[in-house]
Coordinates of C-alpha atoms and ligand atoms in Angstrom, one line a residue:
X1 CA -10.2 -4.5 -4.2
X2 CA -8.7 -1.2 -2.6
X3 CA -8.3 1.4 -5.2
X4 CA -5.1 2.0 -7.2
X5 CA -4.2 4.8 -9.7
X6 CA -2.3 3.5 -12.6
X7 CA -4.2 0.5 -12.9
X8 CA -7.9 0.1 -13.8
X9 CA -9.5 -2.8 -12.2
X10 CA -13.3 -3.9 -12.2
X11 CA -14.9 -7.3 -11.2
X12 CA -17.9 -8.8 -13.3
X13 CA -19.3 -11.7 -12.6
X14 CA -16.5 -13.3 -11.3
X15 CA -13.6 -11.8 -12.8
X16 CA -11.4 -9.3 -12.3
X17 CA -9.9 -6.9 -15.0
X18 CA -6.8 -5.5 -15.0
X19 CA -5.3 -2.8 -17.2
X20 CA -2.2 -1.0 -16.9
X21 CA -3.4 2.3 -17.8
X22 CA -0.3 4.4 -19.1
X23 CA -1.2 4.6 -22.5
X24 CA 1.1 7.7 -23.5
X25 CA 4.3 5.9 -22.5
X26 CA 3.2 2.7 -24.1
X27 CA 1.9 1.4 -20.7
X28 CA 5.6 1.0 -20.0
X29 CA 5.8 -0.1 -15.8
X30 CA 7.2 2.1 -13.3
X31 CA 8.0 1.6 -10.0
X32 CA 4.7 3.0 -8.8
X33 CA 2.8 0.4 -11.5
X34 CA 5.3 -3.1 -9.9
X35 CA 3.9 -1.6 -6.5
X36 CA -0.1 -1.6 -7.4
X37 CA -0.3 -5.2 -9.2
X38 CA 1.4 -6.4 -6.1
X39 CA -0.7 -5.1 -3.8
X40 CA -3.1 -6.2 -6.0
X41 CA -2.1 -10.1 -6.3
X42 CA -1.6 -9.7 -2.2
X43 CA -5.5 -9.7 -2.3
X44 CA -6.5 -11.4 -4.5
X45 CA -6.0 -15.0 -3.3
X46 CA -8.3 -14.6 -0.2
X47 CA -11.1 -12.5 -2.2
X48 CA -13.6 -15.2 -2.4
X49 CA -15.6 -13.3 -5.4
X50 CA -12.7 -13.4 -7.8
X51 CA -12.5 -16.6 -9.6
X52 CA -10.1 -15.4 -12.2
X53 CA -8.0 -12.6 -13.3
X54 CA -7.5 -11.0 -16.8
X55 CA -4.7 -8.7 -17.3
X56 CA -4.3 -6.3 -20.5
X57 CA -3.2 -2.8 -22.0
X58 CA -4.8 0.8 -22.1
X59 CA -5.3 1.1 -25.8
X60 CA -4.4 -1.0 -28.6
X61 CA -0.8 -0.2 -29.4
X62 CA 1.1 -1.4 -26.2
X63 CA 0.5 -4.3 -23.8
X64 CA 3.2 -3.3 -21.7
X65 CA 6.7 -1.8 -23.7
X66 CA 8.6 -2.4 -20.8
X67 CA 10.2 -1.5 -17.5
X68 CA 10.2 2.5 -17.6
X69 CA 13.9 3.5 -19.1
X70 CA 13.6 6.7 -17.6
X71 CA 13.7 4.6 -13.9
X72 CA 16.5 2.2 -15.5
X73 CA 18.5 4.9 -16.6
X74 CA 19.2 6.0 -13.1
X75 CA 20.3 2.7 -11.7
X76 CA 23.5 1.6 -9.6
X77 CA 24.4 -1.6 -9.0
X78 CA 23.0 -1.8 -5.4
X79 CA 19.3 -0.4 -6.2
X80 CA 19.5 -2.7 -9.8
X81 CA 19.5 -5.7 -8.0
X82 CA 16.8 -4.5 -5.6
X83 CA 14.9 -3.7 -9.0
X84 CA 15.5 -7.0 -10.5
X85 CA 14.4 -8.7 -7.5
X86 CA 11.6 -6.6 -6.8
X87 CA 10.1 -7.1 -10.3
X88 CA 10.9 -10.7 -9.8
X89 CA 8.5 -11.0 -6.7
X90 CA 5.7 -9.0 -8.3
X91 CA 5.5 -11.7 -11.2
X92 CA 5.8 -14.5 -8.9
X93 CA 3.1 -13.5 -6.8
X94 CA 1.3 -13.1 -10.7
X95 CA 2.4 -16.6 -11.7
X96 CA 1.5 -18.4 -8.2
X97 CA -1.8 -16.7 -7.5
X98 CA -4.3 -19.5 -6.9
X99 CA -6.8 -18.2 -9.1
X100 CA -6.0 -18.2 -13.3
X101 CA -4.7 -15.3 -14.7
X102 CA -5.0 -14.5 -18.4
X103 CA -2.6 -11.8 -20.0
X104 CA -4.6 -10.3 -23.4
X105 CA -1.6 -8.9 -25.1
X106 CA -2.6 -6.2 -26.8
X107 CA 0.0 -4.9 -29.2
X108 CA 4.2 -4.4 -27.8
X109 CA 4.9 -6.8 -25.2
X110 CA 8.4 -5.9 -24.9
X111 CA 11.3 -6.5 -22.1
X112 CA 9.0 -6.1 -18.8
X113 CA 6.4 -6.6 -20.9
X114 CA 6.8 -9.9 -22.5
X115 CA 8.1 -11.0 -19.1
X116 CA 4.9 -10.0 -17.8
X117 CA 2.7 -12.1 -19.8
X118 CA 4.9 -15.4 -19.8
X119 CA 4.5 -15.1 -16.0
X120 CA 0.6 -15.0 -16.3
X121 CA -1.0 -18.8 -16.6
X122 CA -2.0 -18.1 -20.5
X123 CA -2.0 -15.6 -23.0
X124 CA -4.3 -15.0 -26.0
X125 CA -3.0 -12.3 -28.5
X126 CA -4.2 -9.6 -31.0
X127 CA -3.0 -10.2 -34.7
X128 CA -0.1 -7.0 -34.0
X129 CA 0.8 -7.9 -31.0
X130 CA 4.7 -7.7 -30.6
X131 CA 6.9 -9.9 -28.7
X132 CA 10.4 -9.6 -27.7
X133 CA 13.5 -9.0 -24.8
X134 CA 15.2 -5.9 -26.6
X135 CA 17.2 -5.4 -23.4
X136 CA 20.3 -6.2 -25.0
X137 CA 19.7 -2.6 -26.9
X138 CA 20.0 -1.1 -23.7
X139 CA 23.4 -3.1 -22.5
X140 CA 21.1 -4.4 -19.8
X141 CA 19.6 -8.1 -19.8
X142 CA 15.9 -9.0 -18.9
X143 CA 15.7 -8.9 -15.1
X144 CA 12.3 -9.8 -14.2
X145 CA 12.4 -13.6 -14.9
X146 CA 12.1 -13.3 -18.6
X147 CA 15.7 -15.2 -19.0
X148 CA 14.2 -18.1 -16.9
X149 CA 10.7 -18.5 -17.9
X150 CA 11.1 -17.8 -22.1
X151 CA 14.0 -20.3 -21.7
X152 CA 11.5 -23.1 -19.5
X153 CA 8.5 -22.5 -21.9
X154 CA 9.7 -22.1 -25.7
X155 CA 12.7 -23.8 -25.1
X156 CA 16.4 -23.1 -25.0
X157 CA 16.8 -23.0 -29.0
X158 CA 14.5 -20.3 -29.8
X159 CA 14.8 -18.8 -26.3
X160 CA 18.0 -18.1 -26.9
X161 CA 17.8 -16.4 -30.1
X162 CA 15.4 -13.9 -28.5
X163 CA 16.9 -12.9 -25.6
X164 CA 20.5 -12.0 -27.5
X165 CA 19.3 -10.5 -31.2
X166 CA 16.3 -8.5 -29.0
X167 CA 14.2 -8.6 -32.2
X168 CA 10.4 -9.2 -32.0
X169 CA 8.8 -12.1 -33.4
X170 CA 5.0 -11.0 -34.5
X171 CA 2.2 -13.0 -32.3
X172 CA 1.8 -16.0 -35.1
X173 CA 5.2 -16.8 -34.5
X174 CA 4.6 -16.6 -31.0
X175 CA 2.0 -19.3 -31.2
X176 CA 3.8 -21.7 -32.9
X177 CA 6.6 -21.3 -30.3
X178 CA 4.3 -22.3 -27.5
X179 CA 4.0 -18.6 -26.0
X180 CA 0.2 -17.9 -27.1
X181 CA -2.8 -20.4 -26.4
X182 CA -4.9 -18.3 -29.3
X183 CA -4.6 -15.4 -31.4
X184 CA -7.5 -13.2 -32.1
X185 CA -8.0 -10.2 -34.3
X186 CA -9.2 -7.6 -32.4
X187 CA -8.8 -6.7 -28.5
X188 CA -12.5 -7.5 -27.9
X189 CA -12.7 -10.6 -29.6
X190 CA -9.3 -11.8 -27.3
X191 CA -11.1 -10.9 -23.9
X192 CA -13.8 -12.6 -25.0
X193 CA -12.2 -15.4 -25.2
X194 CA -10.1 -15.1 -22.5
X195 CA -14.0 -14.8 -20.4
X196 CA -15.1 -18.2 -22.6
X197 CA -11.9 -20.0 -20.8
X198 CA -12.4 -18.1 -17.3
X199 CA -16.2 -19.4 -17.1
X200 CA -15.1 -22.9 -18.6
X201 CA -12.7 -23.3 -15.4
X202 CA -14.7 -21.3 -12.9
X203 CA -17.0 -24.4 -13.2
X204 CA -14.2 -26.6 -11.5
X205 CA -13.6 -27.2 -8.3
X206 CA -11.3 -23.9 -6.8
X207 CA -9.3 -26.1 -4.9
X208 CA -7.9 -28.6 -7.8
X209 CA -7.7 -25.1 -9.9
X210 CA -5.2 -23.6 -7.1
X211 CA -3.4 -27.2 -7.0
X212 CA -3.1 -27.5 -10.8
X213 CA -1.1 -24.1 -10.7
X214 CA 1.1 -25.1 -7.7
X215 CA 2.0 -28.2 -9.7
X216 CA 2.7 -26.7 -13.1
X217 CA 4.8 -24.1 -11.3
X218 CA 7.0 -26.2 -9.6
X219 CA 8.2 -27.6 -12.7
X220 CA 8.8 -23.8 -13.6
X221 CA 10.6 -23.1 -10.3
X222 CA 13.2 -26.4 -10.7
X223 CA 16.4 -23.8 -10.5
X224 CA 15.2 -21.4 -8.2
X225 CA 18.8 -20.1 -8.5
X226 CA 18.7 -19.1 -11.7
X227 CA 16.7 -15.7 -10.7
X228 CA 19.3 -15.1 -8.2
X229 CA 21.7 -15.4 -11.3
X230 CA 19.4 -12.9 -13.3
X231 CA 19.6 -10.4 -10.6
X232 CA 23.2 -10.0 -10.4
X233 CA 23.9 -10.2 -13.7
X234 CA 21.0 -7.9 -14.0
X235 CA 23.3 -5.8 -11.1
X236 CA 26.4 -6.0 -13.0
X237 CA 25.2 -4.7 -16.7
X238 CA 24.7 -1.3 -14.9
X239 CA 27.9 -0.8 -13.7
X240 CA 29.0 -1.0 -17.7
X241 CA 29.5 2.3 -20.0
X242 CA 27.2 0.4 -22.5
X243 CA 24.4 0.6 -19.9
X244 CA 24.5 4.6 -19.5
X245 CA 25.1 4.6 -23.5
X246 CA 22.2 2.3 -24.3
X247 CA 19.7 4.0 -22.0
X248 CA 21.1 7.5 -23.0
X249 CA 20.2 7.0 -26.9
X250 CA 16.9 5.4 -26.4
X251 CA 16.1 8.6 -24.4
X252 CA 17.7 10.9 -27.1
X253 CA 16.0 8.4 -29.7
X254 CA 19.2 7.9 -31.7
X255 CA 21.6 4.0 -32.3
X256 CA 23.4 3.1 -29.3
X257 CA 27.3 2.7 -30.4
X258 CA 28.2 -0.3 -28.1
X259 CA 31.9 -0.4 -27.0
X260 CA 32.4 -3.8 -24.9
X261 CA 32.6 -1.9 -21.9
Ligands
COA301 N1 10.0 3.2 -21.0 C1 9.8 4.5 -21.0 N2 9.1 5.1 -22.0 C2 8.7 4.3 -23.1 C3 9.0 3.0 -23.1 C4 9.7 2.4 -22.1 N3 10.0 1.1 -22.0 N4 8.5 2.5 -24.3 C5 8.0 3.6 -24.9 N5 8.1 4.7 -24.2 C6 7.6 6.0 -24.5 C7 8.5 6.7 -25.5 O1 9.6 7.3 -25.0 C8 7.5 7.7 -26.1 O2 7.4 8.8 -25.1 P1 7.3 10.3 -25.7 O3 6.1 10.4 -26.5 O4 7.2 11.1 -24.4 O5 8.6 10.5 -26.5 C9 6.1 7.0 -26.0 O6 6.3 5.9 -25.1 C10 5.7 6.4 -27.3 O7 6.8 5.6 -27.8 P2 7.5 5.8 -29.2 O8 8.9 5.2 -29.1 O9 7.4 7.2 -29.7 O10 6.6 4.8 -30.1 P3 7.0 4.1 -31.5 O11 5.7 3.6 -32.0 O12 7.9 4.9 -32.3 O13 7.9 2.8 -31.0 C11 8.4 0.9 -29.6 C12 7.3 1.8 -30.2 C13 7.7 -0.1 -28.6 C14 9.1 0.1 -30.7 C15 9.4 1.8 -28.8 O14 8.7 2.7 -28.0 C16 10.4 1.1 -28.0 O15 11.4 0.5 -28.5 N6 10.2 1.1 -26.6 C17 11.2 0.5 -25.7 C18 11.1 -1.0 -25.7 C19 12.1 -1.5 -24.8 O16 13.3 -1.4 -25.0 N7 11.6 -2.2 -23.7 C20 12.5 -2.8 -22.7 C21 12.8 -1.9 -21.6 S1 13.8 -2.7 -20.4

C-alpha cells in the first residue's frame, strides 16, 4: 500500500486499517484527505493480501466532522460541482470495492462524515458517536451522496427529517434506524468487533464476497441520476448569499442569520 500522509494505514493479518488522522480539526476531510483514500481504494481491489478494510477516526471525539469548511468556503459554482462530484467518486470507489469495508465511527460523523460511513458496507458505533447532515447550517446541502444513500437505507421518512433540521441523532437512534449493525462502548471494543465480522467472512469464498457487494449495490445505484441532481444542486447553493453567510459564521463561530437568498 504506497504511503499517504493524512491517513494511517497498516495491514494485519489480512486487514487493512484506515484512519483519517486530523485529529485537531475533528478529522474533518480536505481535498488532500478525498485524494489519499482514493488512491487508496484504487489499490486495494487487486491487493491479494487485503481481505477486508476497516476505516475509523484519529481519537475518540471525531469520526469524520465533515468536508473541511475552510475549502467549502472558497467555492464557486464551477469548482462546487467538481467538488461534489469528486467526493461522490471517492465514496463510490469506497462502497464498490470488492472487498468489505467496515466504518468504526468513532464519535461526530457529521455532513462528509456521515456520508462517509453510509457509503462503507457496515458500520459499528461507539456509545457517543454523533450522526447527522448539518449542511443546511451552512446554506449548502450534502453533496457527497448523503442525500441518496440516507434516503435508500433509513428510508425517506426519517431521511428526510435529517437531512433538512441538520440535527444529530445519538448512535442508539442510529441503530434502530437501520444505519448501525452494532454499537459498542468503547473504540476498542467496536474494532474488535468489526475484526470478529472481517475473519467470519474472510472464510468465504472472495469471489461470492465481491458478487454479494455488486448486487446489494445495484439496488443502491437504481437512480444513478439522482447524484447528478446532488451535484448541481450542490453547485447552485454556492452561488446563494446564505452560502458565504453560513460558512462565514461557522468560521467566526457565531448563528448564521439566513435571509432566503
Ligand atoms: N471543517 C473544518 N474545521 C472543522 C470542522 C469542519 N467540518 N469541524 C470541526 N472543525 C475544527 C473547528 O473549526 C476547530 O478548529 P480550531 O480549534 O482551529 O478552532 C476544531 O475542529 C475543533 O472543533 P470545535 O468546533 O472547536 O469542537 P466542538 O467540540 O466545540 O464542536 C462539532 C464539535 C462537531 C459540533 C463542531 O466542530 C461542528 O459543528 N463542526 C462542523 C460540522 C459540520 O457542519 N460538518 C459539515 C460540513 S459540510
Amino acid at each position: 500500500m504506497a504511503e499517504q500522509k493524512n491517513i494511517l494505514s497498516e495491514t494485519k493479518d489480512g486487514i487493512l486499517y484506515l484512519t483519517i488522522n486530523r485529529e485537531s480539526k475533528l478529522n474533518a476531510l480536505n481535498f488532500k484527505i478525498l485524494e489519499e483514500l482514493n488512491n487508496i481504494f484504487n489499490e486495494v481491489n487487486d491487493n491479494k493480501s487485503i481481505r477486508g478494510v476497516i476505516l475509523t477516526g484519529a481519537g475518540e471525539k471525531a469520526f469524520v466532522a465533515g468536508a473541511d469548511i475552510n475549502e467549502i468556503s472558497e467555492l464557486n459554482e464551477v469548482n462546487a460541482r467538481k467538488f461534489a462530484e469528486f467526493g461522490q467518486e471517492v465514496f463510490d470507489n469506497i462502497e464498490s470495492c470488492h472487498k468489505p469495508v467496515i466504518a468504526v465511527v468513532n464519535g461526530y460523523a457529521l455532513g462528509g462524515g456521515c456520508e462517509m460511513a453510509i457509503a462503507c458496507h457496515m458500520r459499528i458505533a461507539t456509545r457517543n458517536a454523533k450522526f447527522g447532515q448539518p449542511e443546511v447550517n451552512l446554506g449548502i446541502i450534502p453533496g457527497y451522496g448523503g442525500t441518496q444513500r440516507l434516503t435508500l437505507l433509513i428510508g425517506r421518512t426519517k431521511a428526510t427529517e435529517i437531512l433538512m433540521t441538520g440535527e444529530m441523532l445519538g448512535a442508539e437512534e442510529a441503530k434502530t434506524l437501520g444505519l448501525l449493525n452494532y454499537v459498542e462502548e468503547t473504540k476498542d471494543a467496536a474494532i474488535a468487533k468489526a475484526e470478529e465480522i472481517l475473519h467470519k467472512i474472510m472464510a468465504k469464498a472472495p469471489l461470492s464476497i465481491g458478487m454479494i457487494i455488486d448486487c446489494v449495490n445495484a439496488v443502491f445505484v437504481s437512480d444513478e441520476n439522482g447524484y447528478q441532481i446532488e451535484a448541481n444542486s450542490f453547485a447552485r447553493c454556492v452561488k446563494s448569499e446564505d452560502y458565504r453567510e453560513g460558512t462565514k459564521a461557522f468560521l467566526e463561530k457565531r448563528k448564521p442569520n439566513f435571509k432566503g437568498e
